[in-house]
């Protein structure tokens, strides 16, 4: 039965599109975007043991889950414009004032907004290579030119070479993804003092390095050009809610908030994250502690098998596979046949092919080791 038209609304003839020929295509796209690939990540089909995305494999923190359930009733209304309550909870945790916090739909969103806010079209963004690949993508999405500076032979940012670029933005992920290594705090302090433009420190994994995290917070007090970006997607177990933030001097945070725009954090996400920050810090610290113990144990187990994993300061381990026949893709596919998922990298500068393995509860890591044993055994025969 068709819906009767209300007497005061438009006539049906003005509402229904008649069958007309398609107009000739005149769609034009941004030139800078032609070289940007659509991000696909590791795909949506997950392995039973999915160690591919560095999320918290122990689950979500309890107060956050409770707050999400209670927040359902707020779904019909808009969230707060700039996540006021969440900013206050983050400011308390970071030891800064809430005007020094900007939130976003994941730290991806905060990085994207920062690149838009803090540079003019055509400016450069210096970053170590390899690093989090989205940094270069966000630069290009915002009309900026990435300058990739190879890591040193000990897999650390080359501070002198980064400074020499005199880039408008310098981006450092620390601990870095995919190497897992934290950049020494003295190097970051030097960058903070000497970069020509703004320094973005992407500290997505700093919750696995508590002492380092506290030092990062102090870095903001020493320079008005430093932005520390963090996320609740990793140690805080809330990746599906998409909550990221940055701490920065107020003027910088305000510019990034302008570029980010309003209503980016949903009510559910804001309430869950605020509850987690107020009540779940001990849960998060305990799970992070367990991840560190399991990470060290995994590194030893891999070394015992003749492999050469990098040491790590994060919740994942990078395993170079330069000599594996077929490289990282073949190794990943072989593990996948045992229903274990890891993240492959092909031809990482200075490292070659490698796989990145997320740390989780030991039974999952044991499944990975069992799969590795089967794959290594088959590879050797
Ligand atoms: C270094 C780094 N930064 C940022 C992100 C983005 O995290 P999210 O957008 O979930 O906060 C990731 C995700 O893997 C990452 O590894």
mmCIF file of C-alpha atoms and ligand atoms in Angstrom:
data_model
loop_
_atom_site.group_PDB
_atom_site.id
_atom_site.type_symbol
_atom_site.label_atom_id
_atom_site.label_comp_id
_atom_site.label_asym_id
_atom_site.label_seq_id
_atom_site.Cartn_x
_atom_site.Cartn_y
_atom_site.Cartn_z
ATOM 1 C CA UNK A 1 0.000 0.000 0.000
ATOM 2 C CA UNK A 2 1.455 3.407 -0.960
ATOM 3 C CA UNK A 3 1.841 6.082 1.718
ATOM 4 C CA UNK A 4 -0.917 8.737 1.372
ATOM 5 C CA UNK A 5 0.433 12.219 0.663
ATOM 6 C CA UNK A 6 -0.178 14.861 3.317
ATOM 7 C CA UNK A 7 -2.153 17.800 1.879
ATOM 8 C CA UNK A 8 0.535 20.362 2.780
ATOM 9 C CA UNK A 9 3.591 18.502 1.400
ATOM 10 C CA UNK A 10 4.992 18.476 -2.167
ATOM 11 C CA UNK A 11 3.008 16.692 -4.898
ATOM 12 C CA UNK A 12 4.157 13.191 -5.875
ATOM 13 C CA UNK A 13 5.347 14.483 -9.279
ATOM 14 C CA UNK A 14 7.905 16.649 -7.493
ATOM 15 C CA UNK A 15 9.156 13.806 -5.321
ATOM 16 C CA UNK A 16 9.544 10.869 -7.717
ATOM 17 C CA UNK A 17 12.484 10.800 -10.197
ATOM 18 C CA UNK A 18 11.139 9.944 -13.683
ATOM 19 C CA UNK A 19 13.097 7.549 -15.931
ATOM 20 C CA UNK A 20 15.517 9.844 -17.741
ATOM 21 C CA UNK A 21 18.763 9.156 -19.590
ATOM 22 C CA UNK A 22 21.990 9.333 -17.593
ATOM 23 C CA UNK A 23 23.827 12.645 -17.918
ATOM 24 C CA UNK A 24 27.293 12.394 -19.532
ATOM 25 C CA UNK A 25 30.025 11.955 -16.920
ATOM 26 C CA UNK A 26 31.805 15.199 -16.051
ATOM 27 C CA UNK A 27 33.034 14.090 -12.631
ATOM 28 C CA UNK A 28 36.439 15.568 -11.799
ATOM 29 C CA UNK A 29 38.563 14.422 -8.885
ATOM 30 C CA UNK A 30 41.415 15.988 -6.946
ATOM 31 C CA UNK A 31 44.639 15.384 -8.858
ATOM 32 C CA UNK A 32 46.628 14.706 -5.684
ATOM 33 C CA UNK A 33 44.279 11.800 -4.975
ATOM 34 C CA UNK A 34 45.048 9.815 -8.107
ATOM 35 C CA UNK A 35 48.201 8.408 -6.465
ATOM 36 C CA UNK A 36 46.439 7.571 -3.182
ATOM 37 C CA UNK A 37 45.255 3.995 -2.787
ATOM 38 C CA UNK A 38 42.056 3.208 -0.893
ATOM 39 C CA UNK A 39 43.183 1.854 2.493
ATOM 40 C CA UNK A 40 42.142 -1.763 2.901
ATOM 41 C CA UNK A 41 44.070 -2.765 6.056
ATOM 42 C CA UNK A 42 44.345 -6.488 6.531
ATOM 43 C CA UNK A 43 40.802 -7.007 5.240
ATOM 44 C CA UNK A 44 37.640 -7.977 7.089
ATOM 45 C CA UNK A 45 37.970 -11.775 7.079
ATOM 46 C CA UNK A 46 39.738 -12.429 10.363
ATOM 47 C CA UNK A 47 41.667 -15.538 11.315
ATOM 48 C CA UNK A 48 40.524 -17.414 14.440
ATOM 49 C CA UNK A 49 43.747 -16.174 16.082
ATOM 50 C CA UNK A 50 44.018 -12.644 14.702
ATOM 51 C CA UNK A 51 47.374 -11.093 15.655
ATOM 52 C CA UNK A 52 47.321 -8.502 12.870
ATOM 53 C CA UNK A 53 46.100 -5.156 14.217
ATOM 54 C CA UNK A 54 47.762 -4.385 17.576
ATOM 55 C CA UNK A 55 44.475 -4.082 19.439
ATOM 56 C CA UNK A 56 43.963 -5.268 23.031
ATOM 57 C CA UNK A 57 43.343 -9.008 22.693
ATOM 58 C CA UNK A 58 42.239 -9.221 26.335
ATOM 59 C CA UNK A 59 39.081 -7.296 25.411
ATOM 60 C CA UNK A 60 37.479 -4.007 26.499
ATOM 61 C CA UNK A 61 37.831 -2.560 30.015
ATOM 62 C CA UNK A 62 34.859 -3.257 32.368
ATOM 63 C CA UNK A 63 33.727 0.279 33.313
ATOM 64 C CA UNK A 64 33.706 1.227 29.620
ATOM 65 C CA UNK A 65 31.454 -1.716 28.762
ATOM 66 C CA UNK A 66 29.061 -0.783 31.564
ATOM 67 C CA UNK A 67 28.974 2.870 30.458
ATOM 68 C CA UNK A 68 28.230 1.868 26.854
ATOM 69 C CA UNK A 69 25.195 -0.118 27.964
ATOM 70 C CA UNK A 70 23.912 2.829 29.995
ATOM 71 C CA UNK A 71 24.575 5.316 27.162
ATOM 72 C CA UNK A 72 22.211 3.604 24.686
ATOM 73 C CA UNK A 73 19.335 5.862 25.808
ATOM 74 C CA UNK A 74 21.309 8.924 24.651
ATOM 75 C CA UNK A 75 21.483 7.667 21.028
ATOM 76 C CA UNK A 76 18.619 9.861 19.692
ATOM 77 C CA UNK A 77 20.462 13.083 20.634
ATOM 78 C CA UNK A 78 23.691 14.579 19.297
ATOM 79 C CA UNK A 79 26.851 14.100 21.336
ATOM 80 C CA UNK A 80 28.638 17.082 22.900
ATOM 81 C CA UNK A 81 30.260 19.234 20.191
ATOM 82 C CA UNK A 82 33.888 18.688 21.246
ATOM 83 C CA UNK A 83 33.570 15.826 23.768
ATOM 84 C CA UNK A 84 33.839 18.107 26.808
ATOM 85 C CA UNK A 85 33.666 15.435 29.522
ATOM 86 C CA UNK A 86 36.158 13.224 27.733
ATOM 87 C CA UNK A 87 38.568 16.151 27.329
ATOM 88 C CA UNK A 88 38.391 16.724 31.087
ATOM 89 C CA UNK A 89 39.085 13.057 31.871
ATOM 90 C CA UNK A 90 42.001 13.001 29.406
ATOM 91 C CA UNK A 91 43.395 16.257 30.789
ATOM 92 C CA UNK A 92 43.361 14.788 34.298
ATOM 93 C CA UNK A 93 45.175 11.680 33.119
ATOM 94 C CA UNK A 94 47.721 13.677 31.127
ATOM 95 C CA UNK A 95 48.200 16.289 33.873
ATOM 96 C CA UNK A 96 47.250 19.221 31.634
ATOM 97 C CA UNK A 97 44.245 21.550 31.333
ATOM 98 C CA UNK A 98 41.297 20.514 29.147
ATOM 99 C CA UNK A 99 41.954 23.323 26.642
ATOM 100 C CA UNK A 100 45.158 21.396 25.845
ATOM 101 C CA UNK A 101 43.235 18.334 24.617
ATOM 102 C CA UNK A 102 41.664 17.726 21.226
ATOM 103 C CA UNK A 103 39.791 14.473 20.563
ATOM 104 C CA UNK A 104 38.811 12.748 17.341
ATOM 105 C CA UNK A 105 37.327 9.707 15.620
ATOM 106 C CA UNK A 106 40.425 7.616 16.313
ATOM 107 C CA UNK A 107 43.914 9.089 16.345
ATOM 108 C CA UNK A 108 43.778 8.761 12.540
ATOM 109 C CA UNK A 109 41.266 11.610 12.592
ATOM 110 C CA UNK A 110 43.438 13.707 14.903
ATOM 111 C CA UNK A 111 46.516 13.187 12.686
ATOM 112 C CA UNK A 112 44.506 14.068 9.590
ATOM 113 C CA UNK A 113 43.139 17.228 11.227
ATOM 114 C CA UNK A 114 46.598 18.211 12.492
ATOM 115 C CA UNK A 115 48.065 17.989 8.982
ATOM 116 C CA UNK A 116 45.218 20.129 7.670
ATOM 117 C CA UNK A 117 45.496 22.681 10.468
ATOM 118 C CA UNK A 118 49.242 23.093 10.828
ATOM 119 C CA UNK A 119 50.554 23.441 7.245
ATOM 120 C CA UNK A 120 49.685 25.189 4.009
ATOM 121 C CA UNK A 121 49.006 23.271 0.811
ATOM 122 C CA UNK A 122 52.363 22.338 -0.792
ATOM 123 C CA UNK A 123 54.301 22.294 2.514
ATOM 124 C CA UNK A 124 56.387 19.295 3.531
ATOM 125 C CA UNK A 125 55.956 16.653 6.242
ATOM 126 C CA UNK A 126 59.151 14.857 7.296
ATOM 127 C CA UNK A 127 58.868 11.360 8.726
ATOM 128 C CA UNK A 128 61.109 8.358 9.316
ATOM 129 C CA UNK A 129 60.876 5.457 6.896
ATOM 130 C CA UNK A 130 59.425 2.971 7.646
ATOM 131 C CA UNK A 131 56.706 4.321 9.906
ATOM 132 C CA UNK A 132 52.909 4.274 10.239
ATOM 133 C CA UNK A 133 51.893 4.437 6.554
ATOM 134 C CA UNK A 134 48.816 6.582 7.169
ATOM 135 C CA UNK A 135 51.061 9.525 8.118
ATOM 136 C CA UNK A 136 52.159 9.923 4.493
ATOM 137 C CA UNK A 137 48.618 9.294 3.260
ATOM 138 C CA UNK A 138 47.156 11.991 5.526
ATOM 139 C CA UNK A 139 49.872 14.380 4.368
ATOM 140 C CA UNK A 140 48.955 13.794 0.726
ATOM 141 C CA UNK A 141 45.215 13.880 1.416
ATOM 142 C CA UNK A 142 45.793 17.402 2.738
ATOM 143 C CA UNK A 143 47.907 18.613 -0.189
ATOM 144 C CA UNK A 144 51.234 18.195 1.662
ATOM 145 C CA UNK A 145 54.406 16.514 0.437
ATOM 146 C CA UNK A 146 55.803 13.666 2.572
ATOM 147 C CA UNK A 147 59.609 13.520 2.889
ATOM 148 C CA UNK A 148 60.664 10.050 3.974
ATOM 149 C CA UNK A 149 63.914 9.922 5.937
ATOM 150 C CA UNK A 150 65.389 6.397 6.290
ATOM 151 C CA UNK A 151 65.848 5.057 9.824
ATOM 152 C CA UNK A 152 69.438 4.733 11.067
ATOM 153 C CA UNK A 153 71.111 1.302 11.050
ATOM 154 C CA UNK A 154 69.790 0.696 14.593
ATOM 155 C CA UNK A 155 66.243 1.389 13.338
ATOM 156 C CA UNK A 156 65.889 4.804 15.011
ATOM 157 C CA UNK A 157 64.803 8.173 13.529
ATOM 158 C CA UNK A 158 67.739 10.016 11.971
ATOM 159 C CA UNK A 159 67.391 13.252 13.942
ATOM 160 C CA UNK A 160 69.984 15.265 11.980
ATOM 161 C CA UNK A 161 68.509 14.284 8.621
ATOM 162 C CA UNK A 162 64.966 15.041 9.833
ATOM 163 C CA UNK A 163 66.042 18.484 11.053
ATOM 164 C CA UNK A 164 67.800 19.188 7.764
ATOM 165 C CA UNK A 165 64.511 18.869 5.866
ATOM 166 C CA UNK A 166 63.236 22.026 7.648
ATOM 167 C CA UNK A 167 59.767 20.569 7.085
ATOM 168 C CA UNK A 168 56.649 22.404 8.219
ATOM 169 C CA UNK A 169 55.603 19.273 10.145
ATOM 170 C CA UNK A 170 57.854 16.520 11.509
ATOM 171 C CA UNK A 171 56.029 13.292 12.363
ATOM 172 C CA UNK A 172 57.524 10.651 14.676
ATOM 173 C CA UNK A 173 55.627 7.531 15.751
ATOM 174 C CA UNK A 174 57.142 6.404 19.035
ATOM 175 C CA UNK A 175 57.087 3.522 19.749
ATOM 176 C CA UNK A 176 57.233 3.233 15.992
ATOM 177 C CA UNK A 177 54.916 1.060 13.929
ATOM 178 C CA UNK A 178 56.020 -1.341 12.444
ATOM 179 C CA UNK A 179 59.438 -1.605 14.175
ATOM 180 C CA UNK A 180 58.074 -1.437 17.746
ATOM 181 C CA UNK A 181 60.975 0.714 18.958
ATOM 182 C CA UNK A 182 60.567 3.856 21.074
ATOM 183 C CA UNK A 183 62.660 6.828 19.975
ATOM 184 C CA UNK A 184 64.977 7.909 22.845
ATOM 185 C CA UNK A 185 63.368 10.783 24.744
ATOM 186 C CA UNK A 186 66.533 12.882 24.327
ATOM 187 C CA UNK A 187 66.123 12.653 20.508
ATOM 188 C CA UNK A 188 62.500 13.755 20.806
ATOM 189 C CA UNK A 189 63.503 16.639 23.093
ATOM 190 C CA UNK A 190 66.080 17.738 20.516
ATOM 191 C CA UNK A 191 63.516 17.571 17.723
ATOM 192 C CA UNK A 192 61.020 19.490 19.871
ATOM 193 C CA UNK A 193 63.586 22.235 20.398
ATOM 194 C CA UNK A 194 64.997 22.431 16.880
ATOM 195 C CA UNK A 195 62.360 21.512 14.254
ATOM 196 C CA UNK A 196 61.582 24.323 11.837
ATOM 197 C CA UNK A 197 57.825 23.785 12.186
ATOM 198 C CA UNK A 198 55.661 21.597 14.405
ATOM 199 C CA UNK A 199 56.573 18.200 15.897
ATOM 200 C CA UNK A 200 53.842 15.552 15.990
ATOM 201 C CA UNK A 201 54.677 12.624 18.262
ATOM 202 C CA UNK A 202 52.315 9.732 17.570
ATOM 203 C CA UNK A 203 52.395 7.825 20.846
ATOM 204 C CA UNK A 204 49.720 5.233 20.022
ATOM 205 C CA UNK A 205 51.699 2.546 21.890
ATOM 206 C CA UNK A 206 53.093 4.642 24.765
ATOM 207 C CA UNK A 207 50.795 2.908 27.268
ATOM 208 C CA UNK A 208 53.189 -0.046 26.947
ATOM 209 C CA UNK A 209 56.009 2.254 28.133
ATOM 210 C CA UNK A 210 54.613 4.059 31.238
ATOM 211 C CA UNK A 211 57.815 5.969 32.120
ATOM 212 C CA UNK A 212 58.138 7.181 28.556
ATOM 213 C CA UNK A 213 54.505 8.259 28.513
ATOM 214 C CA UNK A 214 55.085 10.517 31.499
ATOM 215 C CA UNK A 215 58.133 12.080 29.810
ATOM 216 C CA UNK A 216 56.086 12.758 26.669
ATOM 217 C CA UNK A 217 53.586 14.712 28.747
ATOM 218 C CA UNK A 218 56.443 16.860 30.070
ATOM 219 C CA UNK A 219 57.641 17.548 26.515
ATOM 220 C CA UNK A 220 54.543 19.659 25.853
ATOM 221 C CA UNK A 221 55.423 21.936 28.740
ATOM 222 C CA UNK A 222 58.824 22.630 27.140
ATOM 223 C CA UNK A 223 57.744 23.690 23.656
ATOM 224 C CA UNK A 224 54.750 25.445 22.117
ATOM 225 C CA UNK A 225 55.155 23.431 18.885
ATOM 226 C CA UNK A 226 54.676 19.853 20.068
ATOM 227 C CA UNK A 227 51.553 17.746 19.657
ATOM 228 C CA UNK A 228 51.410 14.350 21.405
ATOM 229 C CA UNK A 229 48.814 12.119 19.720
ATOM 230 C CA UNK A 230 47.404 9.081 21.525
ATOM 231 C CA UNK A 231 44.599 6.579 21.134
ATOM 232 C CA UNK A 232 42.226 4.419 23.143
ATOM 233 C CA UNK A 233 42.375 1.804 20.351
ATOM 234 C CA UNK A 234 45.374 -0.125 21.665
ATOM 235 C CA UNK A 235 46.060 -0.660 25.394
ATOM 236 C CA UNK A 236 42.634 0.781 26.310
ATOM 237 C CA UNK A 237 40.781 -1.881 24.314
ATOM 238 C CA UNK A 238 38.317 0.447 22.561
ATOM 239 C CA UNK A 239 39.360 0.346 18.882
ATOM 240 C CA UNK A 240 35.800 -0.208 17.711
ATOM 241 C CA UNK A 241 34.645 3.024 19.346
ATOM 242 C CA UNK A 242 37.246 5.116 17.468
ATOM 243 C CA UNK A 243 38.630 7.482 20.086
ATOM 244 C CA UNK A 244 41.898 9.339 19.625
ATOM 245 C CA UNK A 245 43.253 12.533 21.119
ATOM 246 C CA UNK A 246 46.154 14.906 21.194
ATOM 247 C CA UNK A 247 47.661 16.937 23.993
ATOM 248 C CA UNK A 248 49.253 20.206 22.946
ATOM 249 C CA UNK A 249 49.631 23.831 24.031
ATOM 250 C CA UNK A 250 46.142 25.465 23.949
ATOM 251 C CA UNK A 251 46.703 27.517 20.775
ATOM 252 C CA UNK A 252 47.842 24.443 18.845
ATOM 253 C CA UNK A 253 45.036 22.231 20.208
ATOM 254 C CA UNK A 254 42.487 24.866 19.178
ATOM 255 C CA UNK A 255 43.716 24.973 15.576
ATOM 256 C CA UNK A 256 43.528 21.188 15.311
ATOM 257 C CA UNK A 257 40.008 21.218 16.802
ATOM 258 C CA UNK A 258 38.940 23.701 14.111
ATOM 259 C CA UNK A 259 40.224 21.392 11.367
ATOM 260 C CA UNK A 260 38.657 18.356 13.022
ATOM 261 C CA UNK A 261 35.198 19.850 13.143
ATOM 262 C CA UNK A 262 32.258 19.251 15.515
ATOM 263 C CA UNK A 263 30.544 16.042 16.710
ATOM 264 C CA UNK A 264 33.364 13.639 15.825
ATOM 265 C CA UNK A 265 33.149 11.532 18.992
ATOM 266 C CA UNK A 266 29.848 9.676 19.412
ATOM 267 C CA UNK A 267 27.975 9.751 22.725
ATOM 268 C CA UNK A 268 28.606 6.044 23.256
ATOM 269 C CA UNK A 269 32.328 6.501 22.625
ATOM 270 C CA UNK A 270 32.584 9.566 24.855
ATOM 271 C CA UNK A 271 30.762 7.956 27.789
ATOM 272 C CA UNK A 272 32.693 4.673 27.514
ATOM 273 C CA UNK A 273 36.059 6.397 27.191
ATOM 274 C CA UNK A 274 35.360 8.761 30.079
ATOM 275 C CA UNK A 275 34.351 5.852 32.320
ATOM 276 C CA UNK A 276 37.442 3.891 31.277
ATOM 277 C CA UNK A 277 39.767 6.807 32.041
ATOM 278 C CA UNK A 278 38.154 7.335 35.457
ATOM 279 C CA UNK A 279 37.927 3.696 36.564
ATOM 280 C CA UNK A 280 39.793 1.277 34.299
ATOM 281 C CA UNK A 281 43.406 2.504 34.499
ATOM 282 C CA UNK A 282 44.408 -0.419 36.798
ATOM 283 C CA UNK A 283 42.791 -2.923 34.381
ATOM 284 C CA UNK A 284 44.640 -1.354 31.446
ATOM 285 C CA UNK A 285 47.971 -1.288 33.306
ATOM 286 C CA UNK A 286 47.594 -4.954 34.323
ATOM 287 C CA UNK A 287 46.829 -6.082 30.744
ATOM 288 C CA UNK A 288 49.684 -3.955 29.384
ATOM 289 C CA UNK A 289 51.999 -5.555 31.963
ATOM 290 C CA UNK A 290 50.922 -9.009 30.834
ATOM 291 C CA UNK A 291 51.477 -7.999 27.191
ATOM 292 C CA UNK A 292 55.049 -6.965 28.034
ATOM 293 C CA UNK A 293 55.761 -10.294 29.767
ATOM 294 C CA UNK A 294 54.312 -12.236 26.817
ATOM 295 C CA UNK A 295 56.197 -10.059 24.313
ATOM 296 C CA UNK A 296 59.530 -10.815 25.962
ATOM 297 C CA UNK A 297 58.664 -14.516 26.106
ATOM 298 C CA UNK A 298 57.683 -14.550 22.418
ATOM 299 C CA UNK A 299 60.929 -12.816 21.391
ATOM 300 C CA UNK A 300 62.908 -15.491 23.252
ATOM 301 C CA UNK A 301 60.832 -18.303 21.698
ATOM 302 C CA UNK A 302 61.336 -16.909 18.186
ATOM 303 C CA UNK A 303 65.079 -16.528 18.773
ATOM 304 C CA UNK A 304 65.212 -20.114 20.007
ATOM 305 C CA UNK A 305 63.833 -21.090 16.575
ATOM 306 C CA UNK A 306 66.683 -19.298 14.802
ATOM 307 C CA UNK A 307 64.566 -16.251 13.895
ATOM 308 C CA UNK A 308 65.634 -12.639 14.467
ATOM 309 C CA UNK A 309 62.725 -10.555 15.854
ATOM 310 C CA UNK A 310 63.423 -6.911 16.699
ATOM 311 C CA UNK A 311 63.189 -5.994 20.364
ATOM 312 C CA UNK A 312 60.019 -3.990 21.021
ATOM 313 C CA UNK A 313 58.623 -1.284 23.308
ATOM 314 C CA UNK A 314 55.030 -1.844 22.120
ATOM 315 C CA UNK A 315 52.378 -4.595 22.092
ATOM 316 C CA UNK A 316 53.742 -6.165 18.922
ATOM 317 C CA UNK A 317 56.920 -7.652 17.550
ATOM 318 C CA UNK A 318 58.377 -7.230 14.076
ATOM 319 C CA UNK A 319 59.897 -10.379 12.649
ATOM 320 C CA UNK A 320 62.142 -9.765 9.610
ATOM 321 C CA UNK A 321 61.990 -12.589 7.057
ATOM 322 C CA UNK A 322 64.481 -11.462 4.430
ATOM 323 C CA UNK A 323 65.483 -15.026 3.481
ATOM 324 C CA UNK A 324 62.084 -16.710 3.599
ATOM 325 C CA UNK A 325 61.172 -18.127 0.162
ATOM 326 C CA UNK A 326 58.262 -16.071 -1.173
ATOM 327 C CA UNK A 327 58.832 -13.426 1.532
ATOM 328 C CA UNK A 328 56.329 -12.107 4.057
ATOM 329 C CA UNK A 329 53.319 -12.811 1.841
ATOM 330 C CA UNK A 330 54.161 -16.533 1.655
ATOM 331 C CA UNK A 331 54.909 -16.768 5.389
ATOM 332 C CA UNK A 332 51.641 -14.975 6.255
ATOM 333 C CA UNK A 333 49.643 -17.237 3.939
ATOM 334 C CA UNK A 334 51.276 -20.318 5.505
ATOM 335 C CA UNK A 335 50.342 -19.147 9.021
ATOM 336 C CA UNK A 336 46.864 -18.306 7.782
ATOM 337 C CA UNK A 337 46.429 -21.919 6.668
ATOM 338 C CA UNK A 338 46.688 -22.664 10.416
ATOM 339 C CA UNK A 339 44.070 -19.965 11.125
ATOM 340 C CA UNK A 340 46.618 -17.516 12.544
ATOM 341 C CA UNK A 341 46.654 -13.939 11.156
ATOM 342 C CA UNK A 342 49.694 -11.633 11.206
ATOM 343 C CA UNK A 343 50.471 -8.438 9.288
ATOM 344 C CA UNK A 344 52.863 -8.844 6.317
ATOM 345 C CA UNK A 345 55.215 -6.103 5.073
ATOM 346 C CA UNK A 346 57.070 -6.352 1.826
ATOM 347 C CA UNK A 347 60.400 -4.608 1.270
ATOM 348 C CA UNK A 348 60.560 -2.404 4.366
ATOM 349 C CA UNK A 349 63.489 0.018 3.919
ATOM 350 C CA UNK A 350 66.518 -1.312 5.813
ATOM 351 C CA UNK A 351 64.626 -4.429 6.913
ATOM 352 C CA UNK A 352 63.196 -6.159 3.851
ATOM 353 C CA UNK A 353 60.168 -8.406 4.191
ATOM 354 C CA UNK A 354 58.766 -8.863 7.687
ATOM 355 C CA UNK A 355 55.643 -9.784 9.608
ATOM 356 C CA UNK A 356 54.213 -7.886 12.564
ATOM 357 C CA UNK A 357 52.754 -9.970 15.384
ATOM 358 C CA UNK A 358 50.356 -8.510 17.968
ATOM 359 C CA UNK A 359 50.881 -9.687 21.534
ATOM 360 C CA UNK A 360 47.897 -11.169 23.352
ATOM 361 C CA UNK A 361 47.090 -13.717 26.075
ATOM 362 C CA UNK A 362 49.640 -16.536 26.059
ATOM 363 C CA UNK A 363 47.315 -19.258 24.651
ATOM 364 C CA UNK A 364 46.990 -17.150 21.462
ATOM 365 C CA UNK A 365 50.773 -16.690 21.249
ATOM 366 C CA UNK A 366 51.211 -20.433 21.768
ATOM 367 C CA UNK A 367 48.866 -20.986 18.789
ATOM 368 C CA UNK A 368 51.130 -18.708 16.741
ATOM 369 C CA UNK A 369 54.251 -20.601 17.864
ATOM 370 C CA UNK A 370 52.629 -23.948 17.031
ATOM 371 C CA UNK A 371 51.742 -22.596 13.571
ATOM 372 C CA UNK A 372 55.303 -21.240 13.166
ATOM 373 C CA UNK A 373 56.710 -24.657 14.080
ATOM 374 C CA UNK A 374 54.547 -26.316 11.444
ATOM 375 C CA UNK A 375 55.480 -23.689 8.815
ATOM 376 C CA UNK A 376 59.211 -23.721 9.673
ATOM 377 C CA UNK A 377 59.214 -27.526 9.649
ATOM 378 C CA UNK A 378 57.549 -27.587 6.234
ATOM 379 C CA UNK A 379 59.913 -24.834 4.995
ATOM 380 C CA UNK A 380 62.981 -26.804 6.078
ATOM 381 C CA UNK A 381 61.939 -30.150 4.587
HETATM 382 C C1 LIG B 1 51.331 4.517 15.108
HETATM 383 C C2 LIG B 1 49.851 4.523 14.938
HETATM 384 N N1 LIG B 1 49.210 5.689 14.984
HETATM 385 C C3 LIG B 1 47.882 5.780 14.832
HETATM 386 C C4 LIG B 1 47.124 4.644 14.607
HETATM 387 C C5 LIG B 1 45.634 4.804 14.398
HETATM 388 O O1 LIG B 1 44.937 4.376 15.505
HETATM 389 P P1 LIG B 1 43.419 4.792 15.756
HETATM 390 O O2 LIG B 1 42.946 5.594 14.594
HETATM 391 O O3 LIG B 1 42.692 3.526 15.929
HETATM 392 O O4 LIG B 1 43.455 5.624 17.016
HETATM 393 C C6 LIG B 1 47.743 3.393 14.538
HETATM 394 C C7 LIG B 1 46.943 2.184 14.264
HETATM 395 O O5 LIG B 1 47.412 1.118 14.040
HETATM 396 C C8 LIG B 1 49.150 3.336 14.711
HETATM 397 O O6 LIG B 1 49.797 2.176 14.639
#
